[in-house]
CSV table of N, CA and C in Angstrom, one decimal:
chain,number,residue,atom,x,y,z
A,73,MET,N,0.8,-1.2,-0.1
A,73,MET,CA,0.0,0.0,0.0
A,73,MET,C,0.8,1.3,0.0
A,74,PRO,N,0.6,2.2,-0.8
A,74,PRO,CA,1.3,3.5,-0.9
A,74,PRO,C,1.4,4.2,0.4
A,75,ASN,N,2.2,5.3,0.6
A,75,ASN,CA,2.2,6.2,1.7
A,75,ASN,C,1.0,7.2,1.2
A,76,LEU,N,0.3,7.2,2.2
A,76,LEU,CA,-1.1,7.9,2.2
A,76,LEU,C,-1.0,9.5,2.7
A,77,ALA,N,0.2,9.8,3.2
A,77,ALA,CA,0.4,11.1,3.6
A,77,ALA,C,-0.1,12.2,2.6
A,78,GLU,N,0.3,11.9,1.3
A,78,GLU,CA,0.1,12.9,0.3
A,78,GLU,C,-1.5,13.1,0.2
A,79,LEU,N,-2.2,12.0,0.1
A,79,LEU,CA,-3.6,11.9,0.1
A,79,LEU,C,-4.2,12.6,1.3
A,80,TYR,N,-3.7,12.2,2.4
A,80,TYR,CA,-4.2,12.9,3.7
A,80,TYR,C,-4.2,14.4,3.5
A,81,THR,N,-3.0,15.0,2.9
A,81,THR,CA,-2.7,16.4,2.8
A,81,THR,C,-3.9,17.0,1.9
A,82,LEU,N,-4.0,16.2,0.8
A,82,LEU,CA,-5.1,17.0,-0.2
A,82,LEU,C,-6.5,17.0,0.5
A,83,ILE,N,-6.9,15.8,1.0
A,83,ILE,CA,-8.2,15.9,1.6
A,83,ILE,C,-8.3,16.9,2.7
A,84,ARG,N,-7.4,16.9,3.6
A,84,ARG,CA,-7.4,18.0,4.7
A,84,ARG,C,-7.5,19.5,4.3
A,85,LYS,N,-6.6,19.7,3.1
A,85,LYS,CA,-6.6,21.0,2.5
A,85,LYS,C,-7.9,21.4,1.9
A,86,PHE,N,-8.4,20.6,1.2
A,86,PHE,CA,-9.7,21.0,0.4
A,86,PHE,C,-11.0,20.7,0.9
A,87,GLU,N,-11.0,19.6,2.0
A,87,GLU,CA,-12.2,19.5,2.7
A,87,GLU,C,-12.4,20.3,3.9
A,88,GLY,N,-11.3,20.6,4.6
A,88,GLY,CA,-11.5,21.2,5.8
A,88,GLY,C,-12.0,20.2,6.8
A,89,CYS,N,-12.1,20.6,8.0
A,89,CYS,CA,-12.8,19.8,9.1
A,89,CYS,C,-13.9,20.5,9.8
A,90,LYS,N,-15.0,19.9,9.8
A,90,LYS,CA,-16.1,20.4,10.4
A,90,LYS,C,-16.8,19.3,11.4
A,91,LEU,N,-16.8,19.5,12.8
A,91,LEU,CA,-17.1,18.5,13.5
A,91,LEU,C,-18.7,18.3,13.7
A,92,THR,N,-19.4,19.4,13.1
A,92,THR,CA,-20.9,19.3,13.2
A,92,THR,C,-21.4,19.0,11.9
A,93,PRO,N,-22.2,18.0,11.8
A,93,PRO,CA,-22.7,17.5,10.4
A,93,PRO,C,-23.5,18.6,9.7
A,94,TYR,N,-23.2,18.7,8.3
A,94,TYR,CA,-23.8,19.8,7.5
A,94,TYR,C,-24.0,19.2,6.2
A,95,LEU,N,-24.8,19.9,5.4
A,95,LEU,CA,-25.0,19.6,4.0
A,95,LEU,C,-23.9,20.4,3.2
A,96,CYS,N,-23.2,19.5,2.4
A,96,CYS,CA,-22.2,20.1,1.5
A,96,CYS,C,-22.9,20.8,0.3
A,97,PRO,N,-22.3,21.6,-0.6
A,97,PRO,CA,-22.8,22.2,-1.7
A,97,PRO,C,-23.7,21.3,-2.6
A,98,ALA,N,-23.3,20.1,-2.6
A,98,ALA,CA,-24.1,19.1,-3.5
A,98,ALA,C,-25.3,18.5,-2.7
A,99,GLY,N,-25.4,18.9,-1.5
A,99,GLY,CA,-26.7,18.4,-0.7
A,99,GLY,C,-26.5,17.1,0.0
A,100,VAL,N,-25.3,16.7,0.3
A,100,VAL,CA,-25.0,15.4,0.9
A,100,VAL,C,-24.6,15.8,2.3
A,101,LEU,N,-25.0,15.1,3.3
A,101,LEU,CA,-24.8,15.1,4.8
A,101,LEU,C,-23.4,14.7,5.0
A,102,THR,N,-22.7,15.5,5.5
A,102,THR,CA,-21.1,15.4,5.6
A,102,THR,C,-20.6,15.9,7.0
A,103,CYS,N,-19.5,15.1,7.5
A,103,CYS,CA,-18.9,15.6,8.8
A,103,CYS,C,-17.4,15.4,8.6
A,104,GLY,N,-16.7,15.9,9.7
A,104,GLY,CA,-15.2,15.7,9.7
A,104,GLY,C,-14.6,16.1,8.6
A,105,TRP,N,-13.7,15.4,7.9
A,105,TRP,CA,-12.9,15.7,6.8
A,105,TRP,C,-13.6,15.3,5.5
A,106,GLY,N,-14.8,15.7,5.4
A,106,GLY,CA,-15.7,15.3,4.2
A,106,GLY,C,-16.2,14.0,4.3
A,107,SER,N,-16.3,13.4,5.3
A,107,SER,CA,-16.8,12.1,5.4
A,107,SER,C,-18.4,12.0,5.3
A,108,THR,N,-18.9,11.0,4.6
A,108,THR,CA,-20.4,11.0,4.3
A,108,THR,C,-20.7,9.4,4.7
A,109,GLY,N,-22.1,9.2,4.5
A,109,GLY,CA,-22.5,7.9,4.9
A,109,GLY,C,-22.6,7.4,6.3
A,110,TYR,N,-22.3,6.2,6.6
A,110,TYR,CA,-22.6,5.6,8.0
A,110,TYR,C,-21.9,6.6,9.0
A,111,GLY,N,-22.6,6.7,10.1
A,111,GLY,CA,-22.0,7.5,11.3
A,111,GLY,C,-22.3,9.0,11.2
A,112,VAL,N,-22.7,9.4,10.0
A,112,VAL,CA,-22.8,11.1,9.8
A,112,VAL,C,-24.4,11.1,10.1
A,113,VAL,N,-24.6,11.7,11.2
A,113,VAL,CA,-26.2,12.0,11.6
A,113,VAL,C,-26.3,13.4,12.0
A,114,MET,N,-27.3,14.0,11.3
A,114,MET,CA,-27.6,15.5,11.7
A,114,MET,C,-27.7,15.5,13.1
A,115,GLY,N,-27.2,16.6,13.6
A,115,GLY,CA,-27.2,16.9,15.1
A,115,GLY,C,-26.4,16.1,16.0
A,116,GLN,N,-25.5,15.2,15.6
A,116,GLN,CA,-24.6,14.4,16.3
A,116,GLN,C,-23.2,14.7,15.8
A,117,PRO,N,-22.6,15.7,16.6
A,117,PRO,CA,-21.2,16.2,16.2
A,117,PRO,C,-20.3,15.0,16.6
A,118,TRP,N,-19.1,15.2,15.8
A,118,TRP,CA,-18.0,14.2,16.1
A,118,TRP,C,-16.8,15.0,17.0
A,119,THR,N,-16.0,14.2,17.5
A,119,THR,CA,-14.7,14.7,18.1
A,119,THR,C,-13.7,14.8,16.9
A,120,GLN,N,-12.6,15.4,17.4
A,120,GLN,CA,-11.7,15.6,16.4
A,120,GLN,C,-10.8,14.1,16.2
A,121,ALA,N,-10.7,13.4,17.3
A,121,ALA,CA,-10.3,12.0,17.1
A,121,ALA,C,-11.2,11.3,16.3
A,122,GLN,N,-12.4,11.3,16.3
A,122,GLN,CA,-13.3,10.5,15.4
A,122,GLN,C,-13.2,11.0,14.0
A,123,ALA,N,-13.0,12.3,13.7
A,123,ALA,CA,-12.9,12.9,12.4
A,123,ALA,C,-11.6,12.2,11.7
A,124,ASP,N,-10.5,12.4,12.5
A,124,ASP,CA,-9.2,11.9,12.0
A,124,ASP,C,-9.1,10.5,11.8
A,125,ALA,N,-9.7,9.6,12.7
A,125,ALA,CA,-9.7,8.2,12.4
A,125,ALA,C,-10.5,7.9,11.2
A,126,ARG,N,-11.7,8.6,11.1
A,126,ARG,CA,-12.6,8.4,9.9
A,126,ARG,C,-11.9,8.7,8.7
A,127,LEU,N,-11.1,9.9,8.6
A,127,LEU,CA,-10.3,10.2,7.5
A,127,LEU,C,-9.4,9.1,7.1
A,128,GLU,N,-8.6,8.7,8.1
A,128,GLU,CA,-7.6,7.5,7.6
A,128,GLU,C,-8.4,6.2,7.1
A,129,GLN,N,-9.5,5.8,7.8
A,129,GLN,CA,-10.3,4.7,7.3
A,129,GLN,C,-11.0,5.0,5.8
A,130,ASP,N,-11.5,6.0,5.7
A,130,ASP,CA,-12.2,6.5,4.4
A,130,ASP,C,-11.1,6.4,3.3
A,131,ALA,N,-9.9,7.2,3.5
A,131,ALA,CA,-8.9,7.2,2.5
A,131,ALA,C,-8.3,6.0,2.2
A,132,LEU,N,-8.2,5.1,3.0
A,132,LEU,CA,-7.6,3.7,2.6
A,132,LEU,C,-8.7,3.0,1.8
A,133,THR,N,-10.0,3.1,2.3
A,133,THR,CA,-11.1,2.5,1.2
A,133,THR,C,-11.1,3.0,-0.1
A,134,PHE,N,-10.9,4.4,-0.4
A,134,PHE,CA,-10.8,5.0,-1.5
A,134,PHE,C,-9.7,4.5,-2.4
A,135,VAL,N,-8.4,4.3,-1.7
A,135,VAL,CA,-7.2,4.0,-2.4
A,135,VAL,C,-7.5,2.7,-2.8
A,136,ARG,N,-7.9,1.7,-2.0
A,136,ARG,CA,-8.1,0.3,-2.5
A,136,ARG,C,-9.1,0.3,-3.7
A,137,ALA,N,-10.2,0.9,-3.6
A,137,ALA,CA,-11.2,1.1,-4.7
A,137,ALA,C,-10.6,1.6,-5.9
A,138,THR,N,-10.0,2.5,-5.8
A,138,THR,CA,-9.4,3.3,-6.8
A,138,THR,C,-8.4,2.2,-7.7
A,139,LEU,N,-7.7,1.6,-6.8
A,139,LEU,CA,-6.6,0.5,-7.4
A,139,LEU,C,-7.6,-0.4,-8.2
A,140,ALA,N,-8.5,-0.9,-7.5
A,140,ALA,CA,-9.5,-2.0,-8.3
A,140,ALA,C,-9.9,-1.6,-9.6
A,141,TYR,N,-10.3,-0.2,-9.6
A,141,TYR,CA,-10.9,0.5,-11.0
A,141,TYR,C,-9.7,0.8,-11.7
A,142,CYS,N,-8.6,1.1,-11.3
A,142,CYS,CA,-7.5,1.6,-12.2
A,142,CYS,C,-6.1,1.0,-11.7
A,143,PRO,N,-6.0,-0.3,-11.9
A,143,PRO,CA,-4.8,-1.0,-11.4
A,143,PRO,C,-3.4,-0.6,-11.8
A,144,ASN,N,-3.4,0.1,-13.1
A,144,ASN,CA,-2.1,0.7,-13.5
A,144,ASN,C,-1.6,1.9,-12.6
A,145,LEU,N,-2.4,2.3,-11.6
A,145,LEU,CA,-1.9,3.2,-10.7
A,145,LEU,C,-1.1,2.8,-9.6
A,146,ALA,N,-1.1,1.4,-9.5
A,146,ALA,CA,-0.1,0.8,-8.5
A,146,ALA,C,1.2,1.3,-8.5
A,147,GLU,N,1.7,1.4,-9.8
A,147,GLU,CA,3.1,1.9,-10.1
A,147,GLU,C,3.3,3.4,-10.1
A,148,LYS,N,2.3,4.1,-9.7
A,148,LYS,CA,2.2,5.6,-9.9
A,148,LYS,C,1.6,6.2,-8.6
A,149,PRO,N,2.4,6.2,-7.5
A,149,PRO,CA,1.7,6.5,-6.2
A,149,PRO,C,1.2,8.0,-6.2
A,150,HIS,N,1.8,8.8,-7.0
A,150,HIS,CA,1.4,10.4,-6.9
A,150,HIS,C,0.0,10.4,-7.6
A,151,ALA,N,-0.1,9.7,-8.7
A,151,ALA,CA,-1.3,9.7,-9.5
A,151,ALA,C,-2.3,8.9,-8.7
A,152,LEU,N,-2.1,7.9,-8.1
A,152,LEU,CA,-2.9,7.2,-7.2
A,152,LEU,C,-3.5,8.1,-6.2
A,153,CYS,N,-2.7,9.0,-5.6
A,153,CYS,CA,-3.2,9.9,-4.5
A,153,CYS,C,-4.2,10.8,-5.3
A,154,ALA,N,-3.9,11.4,-6.5
A,154,ALA,CA,-4.7,12.3,-7.2
A,154,ALA,C,-6.1,11.7,-7.4
A,155,ILE,N,-6.0,10.6,-8.0
A,155,ILE,CA,-7.2,10.0,-8.5
A,155,ILE,C,-8.1,9.5,-7.3
A,156,SER,N,-7.4,9.0,-6.2
A,156,SER,CA,-8.2,8.7,-5.0
A,156,SER,C,-8.8,9.9,-4.4
A,157,ASP,N,-8.2,11.1,-4.5
A,157,ASP,CA,-8.7,12.3,-3.9
A,157,ASP,C,-10.0,12.7,-4.6
A,158,PHE,N,-9.9,12.5,-6.1
A,158,PHE,CA,-10.9,12.7,-6.9
A,158,PHE,C,-12.2,11.9,-6.5
A,159,ALA,N,-12.0,10.6,-6.2
A,159,ALA,CA,-13.0,9.6,-6.0
A,159,ALA,C,-13.6,10.0,-4.5
A,160,TYR,N,-12.6,10.3,-3.6
A,160,TYR,CA,-13.1,10.8,-2.2
A,160,TYR,C,-13.9,11.9,-2.4
A,161,ASN,N,-13.7,12.8,-3.2
A,161,ASN,CA,-14.4,14.1,-3.3
A,161,ASN,C,-15.8,13.9,-4.1
A,162,LEU,N,-15.8,13.0,-5.1
A,162,LEU,CA,-17.0,12.8,-5.8
A,162,LEU,C,-17.7,11.6,-5.8
A,163,GLY,N,-17.0,10.6,-5.3
A,163,GLY,CA,-17.6,9.1,-5.0
A,163,GLY,C,-17.0,8.2,-6.1
A,164,LEU,N,-17.1,7.0,-5.7
A,164,LEU,CA,-16.4,5.9,-6.5
A,164,LEU,C,-17.4,5.7,-7.7
A,165,GLY,N,-18.5,5.9,-7.6
A,165,GLY,CA,-19.5,5.6,-8.7
A,165,GLY,C,-19.2,6.6,-10.0
A,166,LYS,N,-18.7,7.9,-9.5
A,166,LYS,CA,-18.4,8.8,-10.5
A,166,LYS,C,-17.1,8.5,-11.3
A,167,LEU,N,-16.1,7.7,-10.5
A,167,LEU,CA,-14.8,7.3,-11.1
A,167,LEU,C,-15.2,6.2,-11.9
A,168,LYS,N,-15.9,5.2,-11.4
A,168,LYS,CA,-16.1,3.9,-12.0
A,168,LYS,C,-16.8,4.2,-13.4
A,169,ALA,N,-17.6,5.1,-13.6
A,169,ALA,CA,-18.4,5.2,-14.9
A,169,ALA,C,-17.8,6.4,-15.8
A,170,SER,N,-16.7,6.8,-15.4
A,170,SER,CA,-16.3,8.1,-16.1
A,170,SER,C,-15.3,7.8,-17.2
A,171,THR,N,-15.2,8.8,-18.1
A,171,THR,CA,-14.1,9.0,-19.2
A,171,THR,C,-12.8,9.1,-18.4
A,172,LEU,N,-12.8,9.9,-17.4
A,172,LEU,CA,-11.5,9.9,-16.6
A,172,LEU,C,-11.0,8.6,-16.4
A,173,ARG,N,-11.6,7.7,-15.9
A,173,ARG,CA,-11.1,6.3,-15.6
A,173,ARG,C,-10.5,5.7,-16.9
A,174,ARG,N,-11.3,5.9,-18.0
A,174,ARG,CA,-10.8,5.2,-19.3
A,174,ARG,C,-9.4,5.9,-19.7
A,175,ARG,N,-9.3,7.2,-19.4
A,175,ARG,CA,-8.1,7.9,-19.8
A,175,ARG,C,-6.9,7.4,-18.8
A,176,VAL,N,-7.3,7.2,-17.6
A,176,VAL,CA,-6.2,6.8,-16.6
A,176,VAL,C,-5.8,5.3,-17.0
A,177,LEU,N,-6.7,4.5,-17.4
A,177,LEU,CA,-6.4,3.2,-17.8
A,177,LEU,C,-5.5,3.1,-19.1
A,178,ALA,N,-5.7,4.0,-19.9
A,178,ALA,CA,-5.0,4.3,-21.1
A,178,ALA,C,-3.6,5.0,-21.0
A,179,ASN,N,-3.3,5.4,-19.7
A,179,ASN,CA,-2.1,6.1,-19.3
A,179,ASN,C,-2.1,7.4,-20.2
A,180,ASP,N,-3.3,8.0,-20.6
A,180,ASP,CA,-3.4,9.3,-21.2
A,180,ASP,C,-3.4,10.4,-20.3
A,181,TRP,N,-2.3,10.8,-19.8
A,181,TRP,CA,-2.2,11.7,-18.7
A,181,TRP,C,-2.6,13.2,-19.2
A,182,GLN,N,-2.4,13.7,-20.2
A,182,GLN,CA,-3.0,14.8,-20.9
A,182,GLN,C,-4.5,14.7,-20.9
A,183,GLY,N,-5.1,13.7,-21.3
A,183,GLY,CA,-6.6,13.5,-21.3
A,183,GLY,C,-7.0,13.3,-19.8
A,184,VAL,N,-6.4,12.8,-18.9
A,184,VAL,CA,-6.6,12.7,-17.6
A,184,VAL,C,-6.9,14.1,-16.9
A,185,SER,N,-5.9,15.0,-17.2
A,185,SER,CA,-5.9,16.4,-16.7
A,185,SER,C,-7.0,17.1,-17.4
A,186,PHE,N,-7.4,16.9,-18.7
A,186,PHE,CA,-8.5,17.5,-19.4
A,186,PHE,C,-9.8,17.0,-18.7
A,187,GLU,N,-10.0,15.8,-18.4
A,187,GLU,CA,-11.0,15.3,-17.6
A,187,GLU,C,-11.4,15.8,-16.2
A,188,LEU,N,-10.2,15.9,-15.5
A,188,LEU,CA,-10.2,16.5,-14.2
A,188,LEU,C,-10.9,17.7,-14.1
A,189,ARG,N,-10.3,18.6,-15.1
A,189,ARG,CA,-10.8,20.0,-15.1
A,189,ARG,C,-12.3,20.2,-15.5
A,190,ARG,N,-13.0,19.0,-15.9
A,190,ARG,CA,-14.4,19.2,-16.2
A,190,ARG,C,-15.2,19.0,-14.9
A,191,TRP,N,-14.6,18.4,-13.8
A,191,TRP,CA,-15.4,18.0,-12.7
A,191,TRP,C,-15.2,19.1,-11.5
A,192,VAL,N,-15.7,20.4,-11.8
A,192,VAL,CA,-15.5,21.5,-10.9
A,192,VAL,C,-16.9,22.1,-10.5
A,193,ARG,N,-17.9,21.4,-10.7
A,193,ARG,CA,-19.3,21.9,-10.4
A,193,ARG,C,-19.7,21.2,-9.0
A,194,GLY,N,-20.5,22.0,-8.2
A,194,GLY,CA,-21.2,21.5,-7.1
A,194,GLY,C,-22.5,22.4,-7.0
A,195,GLY,N,-23.7,21.7,-6.9
A,195,GLY,CA,-24.9,22.3,-6.9
A,195,GLY,C,-25.2,23.0,-8.1
A,196,GLY,N,-24.5,22.6,-9.3
A,196,GLY,CA,-25.0,23.2,-10.6
A,196,GLY,C,-24.1,24.4,-10.9
A,197,ARG,N,-23.0,24.7,-10.1
A,197,ARG,CA,-22.3,25.9,-10.5
A,197,ARG,C,-20.8,25.6,-10.2
A,198,VAL,N,-19.9,26.3,-10.9
A,198,VAL,CA,-18.5,26.1,-10.9
A,198,VAL,C,-18.1,26.7,-9.3
A,199,LEU,N,-17.4,25.9,-8.7
A,199,LEU,CA,-16.8,26.2,-7.3
A,199,LEU,C,-15.4,26.4,-7.4
A,200,PRO,N,-14.9,27.6,-7.1
A,200,PRO,CA,-13.5,27.9,-7.1
A,200,PRO,C,-12.6,27.0,-6.3
A,201,GLY,N,-13.2,26.4,-5.2
A,201,GLY,CA,-12.6,25.4,-4.4
A,201,GLY,C,-12.3,24.1,-5.1
A,202,LEU,N,-13.3,23.8,-6.0
A,202,LEU,CA,-13.1,22.6,-6.8
A,202,LEU,C,-12.1,22.7,-7.9
A,203,VAL,N,-12.1,24.0,-8.5
A,203,VAL,CA,-11.1,24.2,-9.6
A,203,VAL,C,-9.7,24.2,-9.0
A,204,LYS,N,-9.4,24.6,-7.7
A,204,LYS,CA,-8.1,24.5,-7.1
A,204,LYS,C,-7.8,23.2,-6.8
A,205,ARG,N,-8.8,22.4,-6.2
A,205,ARG,CA,-8.5,21.0,-6.1
A,205,ARG,C,-8.2,20.2,-7.2
A,206,ARG,N,-8.9,20.3,-8.3
A,206,ARG,CA,-8.5,19.5,-9.5
A,206,ARG,C,-7.1,20.0,-10.0
A,207,GLU,N,-6.6,21.2,-9.9
A,207,GLU,CA,-5.3,21.8,-10.3
A,207,GLU,C,-4.3,21.0,-9.4
A,208,ALA,N,-4.6,20.9,-8.1
A,208,ALA,CA,-3.6,20.2,-7.3
A,208,ALA,C,-3.6,18.6,-7.5
A,209,GLU,N,-4.7,18.0,-7.9
A,209,GLU,CA,-4.6,16.7,-8.4
A,209,GLU,C,-3.8,16.6,-9.7
A,210,ILE,N,-4.0,17.4,-10.5
A,210,ILE,CA,-3.3,17.5,-11.8
A,210,ILE,C,-1.8,17.5,-11.6
A,211,ALA,N,-1.4,18.3,-10.6
A,211,ALA,CA,0.0,18.5,-10.4
A,211,ALA,C,0.7,17.2,-9.9
A,212,LEU,N,0.0,16.3,-9.5
A,212,LEU,CA,0.5,15.0,-9.1
A,212,LEU,C,0.6,13.9,-10.2
A,213,LEU,N,0.0,14.2,-11.4
A,213,LEU,CA,0.1,13.3,-12.5
A,213,LEU,C,1.4,13.2,-13.3
A,214,PRO,N,1.7,12.1,-13.7
A,214,PRO,CA,2.8,12.0,-14.7
A,214,PRO,C,2.8,13.0,-15.8
A,215,ASN,N,4.1,13.4,-16.2
A,215,ASN,CA,4.1,14.3,-17.4
A,215,ASN,C,3.7,13.6,-18.7
């Protein structure tokens, strides 16, 4: 398994940490470092320790799933972190069914950059934070 420190850094930088559950711009109930799903309940705040532990658990889950969908990333740890961050942000379903995934599998890094730049909307509008996040992911891709 690759060193996940780079992925943790991306997630922390772009998700921020909120210990009180909230609806993200896309309308998804979220808590901690952008965690969704089980354990996220409106009105039930987390501790910092819960948020940090969940980040590590979720990040590992997303790395493993990203590798299952894009096995060629096993030899490209920086790109693995970038694409895992994309999946963490948008969900594994978006990665699995995307042209982005097909470009990754083809080792078409210019095409991957193009596709990443298309995923910058939340709630139907371009979000500056997503533009910055996609550029940070692109910076980790092979040339």
